[in-house]
GROMACS .gro file of C-alpha atoms in nm:
model
  183
    1MET     CA    1   0.000   0.000   0.000
    2SER     CA    2   0.108   0.356  -0.068
    3ARG     CA    3   0.176   0.524   0.264
    4ILE     CA    4   0.232   0.872   0.121
    5GLY     CA    5  -0.074   0.847  -0.102
    6LYS     CA    6  -0.303   0.764   0.190
    7LYS     CA    7  -0.219   1.085   0.379
    8THR     CA    8  -0.463   1.370   0.335
    9ILE     CA    9  -0.341   1.718   0.246
   10ALA     CA   10  -0.466   2.008   0.458
   11ILE     CA   11  -0.564   2.312   0.252
   12PRO     CA   12  -0.419   2.630   0.407
   13LYS     CA   13  -0.609   2.961   0.420
   14GLY     CA   14  -0.589   3.164   0.102
   15VAL     CA   15  -0.567   2.856  -0.123
   16THR     CA   16  -0.866   2.743  -0.330
   17ILE     CA   17  -0.886   2.411  -0.510
   18THR     CA   18  -1.117   2.330  -0.799
   19CYS     CA   19  -1.144   1.961  -0.878
   20THR     CA   20  -1.290   1.794  -1.188
   21PRO     CA   21  -1.216   1.441  -1.313
   22GLN     CA   22  -0.991   1.582  -1.586
   23LYS     CA   23  -0.818   1.867  -1.404
   24VAL     CA   24  -0.723   1.992  -1.057
   25THR     CA   25  -0.662   2.367  -1.027
   26VAL     CA   26  -0.485   2.519  -0.727
   27LYS     CA   27  -0.504   2.898  -0.680
   28GLY     CA   28  -0.320   3.098  -0.419
   29SER     CA   29  -0.170   3.437  -0.348
   30LYS     CA   30   0.134   3.369  -0.568
   31GLY     CA   31  -0.047   3.227  -0.872
   32GLU     CA   32  -0.231   2.932  -1.019
   33LEU     CA   33  -0.120   2.579  -1.110
   34THR     CA   34  -0.308   2.292  -1.277
   35LEU     CA   35  -0.259   1.916  -1.274
   36THR     CA   36  -0.415   1.651  -1.495
   37PRO     CA   37  -0.448   1.341  -1.275
   38ARG     CA   38  -0.394   0.995  -1.416
   39PRO     CA   39  -0.707   0.787  -1.487
   40GLU     CA   40  -0.594   0.532  -1.223
   41VAL     CA   41  -0.631   0.797  -0.950
   42GLY     CA   42  -0.925   0.986  -0.802
   43VAL     CA   43  -0.896   1.325  -0.628
   44GLU     CA   44  -1.158   1.443  -0.378
   45VAL     CA   45  -1.183   1.773  -0.188
   46ALA     CA   46  -1.386   1.771   0.135
   47ASN     CA   47  -1.375   1.939   0.478
   48GLY     CA   48  -1.069   2.151   0.392
   49GLU     CA   49  -0.863   1.848   0.293
   50ILE     CA   50  -0.761   1.673  -0.028
   51LYS     CA   51  -0.775   1.296  -0.045
   52VAL     CA   52  -0.615   1.100  -0.329
   53THR     CA   53  -0.746   0.747  -0.387
   54ALA     CA   54  -0.637   0.467  -0.619
   55ARG     CA   55  -0.920   0.331  -0.834
   56ASP     CA   56  -0.800  -0.030  -0.785
   57GLU     CA   57  -0.530  -0.217  -0.595
   58GLU     CA   58  -0.285  -0.255  -0.885
   59ARG     CA   59   0.076  -0.173  -0.810
   60THR     CA   60   0.092   0.106  -1.070
   61SER     CA   61  -0.230   0.261  -0.942
   62ARG     CA   62  -0.087   0.282  -0.591
   63ALA     CA   63   0.235   0.433  -0.729
   64TYR     CA   64   0.038   0.698  -0.919
   65GLN     CA   65  -0.162   0.765  -0.602
   66GLY     CA   66   0.154   0.858  -0.410
   67THR     CA   67   0.292   1.060  -0.700
   68THR     CA   68  -0.031   1.257  -0.744
   69ARG     CA   69  -0.051   1.329  -0.373
   70ALA     CA   70   0.309   1.456  -0.368
   71LEU     CA   71   0.250   1.675  -0.675
   72LEU     CA   72  -0.062   1.829  -0.521
   73ALA     CA   73   0.120   1.898  -0.193
   74SER     CA   74   0.402   2.069  -0.386
   75MET     CA   75   0.149   2.277  -0.580
   76ILE     CA   76  -0.016   2.397  -0.259
   77VAL     CA   77   0.318   2.501  -0.110
   78GLY     CA   78   0.412   2.670  -0.439
   79VAL     CA   79   0.101   2.888  -0.471
   80SER     CA   80   0.105   2.984  -0.102
   81GLN     CA   81   0.480   3.025  -0.026
   82GLY     CA   82   0.673   2.971  -0.348
   83TYR     CA   83   1.002   2.793  -0.407
   84GLU     CA   84   1.355   2.924  -0.440
   85LYS     CA   85   1.698   2.782  -0.517
   86LYS     CA   86   2.023   2.966  -0.452
   87LEU     CA   87   2.332   2.923  -0.669
   88GLU     CA   88   2.687   3.043  -0.607
   89ILE     CA   89   2.947   3.116  -0.873
   90ASN     CA   90   3.309   3.046  -0.774
   91GLY     CA   91   3.615   3.135  -0.980
   92VAL     CA   92   3.830   3.433  -1.071
   93GLY     CA   93   3.634   3.652  -1.311
   94TYR     CA   94   3.325   3.431  -1.296
   95GLN     CA   95   3.010   3.641  -1.258
   96ALA     CA   96   2.649   3.688  -1.369
   97THR     CA   97   2.477   3.999  -1.504
   98ALA     CA   98   2.114   4.057  -1.595
   99GLU     CA   99   2.030   4.162  -1.951
  100GLY     CA  100   1.653   4.207  -1.960
  101LYS     CA  101   1.495   3.861  -1.948
  102ASN     CA  102   1.831   3.695  -2.012
  103ILE     CA  103   2.134   3.635  -1.795
  104ALA     CA  104   2.490   3.673  -1.917
  105LEU     CA  105   2.730   3.444  -1.732
  106ALA     CA  106   3.106   3.498  -1.754
  107LEU     CA  107   3.235   3.147  -1.682
  108GLY     CA  108   3.587   3.143  -1.822
  109PHE     CA  109   3.484   3.087  -2.185
  110ASN     CA  110   3.588   3.332  -2.458
  111LYS     CA  111   3.236   3.483  -2.464
  112PRO     CA  112   2.974   3.523  -2.194
  113VAL     CA  113   2.715   3.246  -2.193
  114LYS     CA  114   2.361   3.376  -2.251
  115PHE     CA  115   2.081   3.200  -2.062
  116THR     CA  116   1.716   3.272  -2.141
  117VAL     CA  117   1.497   3.262  -1.830
  118PRO     CA  118   1.150   3.109  -1.880
  119SER     CA  119   0.850   3.330  -1.802
  120THR     CA  120   0.736   3.105  -1.514
  121VAL     CA  121   1.054   3.170  -1.314
  122THR     CA  122   1.234   3.483  -1.193
  123VAL     CA  123   1.608   3.504  -1.138
  124ASP     CA  124   1.750   3.764  -0.900
  125ILE     CA  125   2.118   3.853  -0.891
  126PRO     CA  126   2.187   4.001  -0.544
  127THR     CA  127   2.565   3.994  -0.604
  128PRO     CA  128   2.758   3.916  -0.922
  129THR     CA  129   2.853   3.576  -0.778
  130SER     CA  130   2.515   3.459  -0.655
  131LEU     CA  131   2.180   3.381  -0.816
  132VAL     CA  132   1.838   3.329  -0.658
  133ILE     CA  133   1.582   3.142  -0.869
  134LYS     CA  134   1.220   3.184  -0.756
  135GLY     CA  135   0.886   3.052  -0.878
  136ILE     CA  136   0.565   2.874  -0.785
  137ASP     CA  137   0.633   2.552  -0.977
  138LYS     CA  138   0.883   2.332  -0.791
  139GLN     CA  139   0.977   2.141  -1.105
  140GLN     CA  140   1.041   2.454  -1.313
  141VAL     CA  141   1.257   2.613  -1.041
  142GLY     CA  142   1.464   2.296  -1.010
  143MET     CA  143   1.503   2.256  -1.385
  144VAL     CA  144   1.620   2.616  -1.435
  145ALA     CA  145   1.866   2.586  -1.146
  146ALA     CA  146   2.001   2.259  -1.286
  147ALA     CA  147   2.032   2.405  -1.637
  148ILE     CA  148   2.229   2.706  -1.508
  149ARG     CA  149   2.452   2.480  -1.294
  150LYS     CA  150   2.514   2.256  -1.594
  151LEU     CA  151   2.674   2.546  -1.786
  152ARG     CA  152   2.986   2.511  -1.566
  153LYS     CA  153   2.974   2.238  -1.303
  154PRO     CA  154   3.208   2.280  -1.007
  155GLU     CA  155   3.537   2.103  -1.058
  156PRO     CA  156   3.700   1.909  -0.773
  157TYR     CA  157   4.049   2.064  -0.774
  158LYS     CA  158   3.988   2.437  -0.723
  159GLY     CA  159   3.608   2.434  -0.684
  160LYS     CA  160   3.553   2.669  -0.978
  161GLY     CA  161   3.208   2.667  -1.134
  162ILE     CA  162   2.841   2.706  -1.037
  163LYS     CA  163   2.713   2.519  -0.734
  164TYR     CA  164   2.403   2.516  -0.515
  165SER     CA  165   2.451   2.722  -0.199
  166ASP     CA  166   2.406   2.417   0.024
  167GLU     CA  167   2.612   2.184  -0.197
  168VAL     CA  168   2.946   2.058  -0.065
  169ILE     CA  169   3.217   2.000  -0.325
  170ARG     CA  170   3.445   1.707  -0.249
  171ARG     CA  171   3.791   1.842  -0.316
  172LYS     CA  172   4.076   1.633  -0.454
  173ALA     CA  173   4.443   1.678  -0.382
  174GLY     CA  174   4.646   1.810  -0.671
  175LYS     CA  175   4.944   1.644  -0.827
  176ALA     CA  176   5.198   1.561  -0.557
  177PHE     CA  177   5.561   1.625  -0.646
  178ALA     CA  178   5.808   1.350  -0.571
  179SER     CA  179   6.052   1.448  -0.300
  180GLY     CA  180   6.399   1.298  -0.304
  181GLY     CA  181   6.321   1.055  -0.584
  182ALA     CA  182   6.528   0.977  -0.891
  183ALA     CA  183   6.594   1.284  -1.102
   0.00000   0.00000   0.00000
């Protein structure tokens, strides 16, 4: 049995949920998100709670039940509080600048790398070496953060590159010179 899928989701104040068999819409102070549930899953709203049920006891139905419940919980948090990811840029001369809806990233290449920010996400640049990605859709925020990080992943010797603010880079020792060996 799906343990996550069986839990009900409490609807906080300021969030409204409209449920039809084909679509679930979640509206909050930050925006609106929709989800199309799988046919194996039923979604019911009652008494200020959301309950997700599997239509039968098949293994895939129970898996979709847990997935749907997790997606709905993420949507509720997104429209009420929002999501954010913080990135840090490490390296001499590495920095980010805003150019309208785009970001120009100087990452040690011969030209700055241009990154187009999707309309569902906002990117703030508090300092030239840090980025804050904000949005209501957890998946979009994570995908944009991963795409920016992928432009120059942190390398293990000097730690240069783009990393998440809470990420720890495992550092490697550099080349050790032989002392007193054969010349």
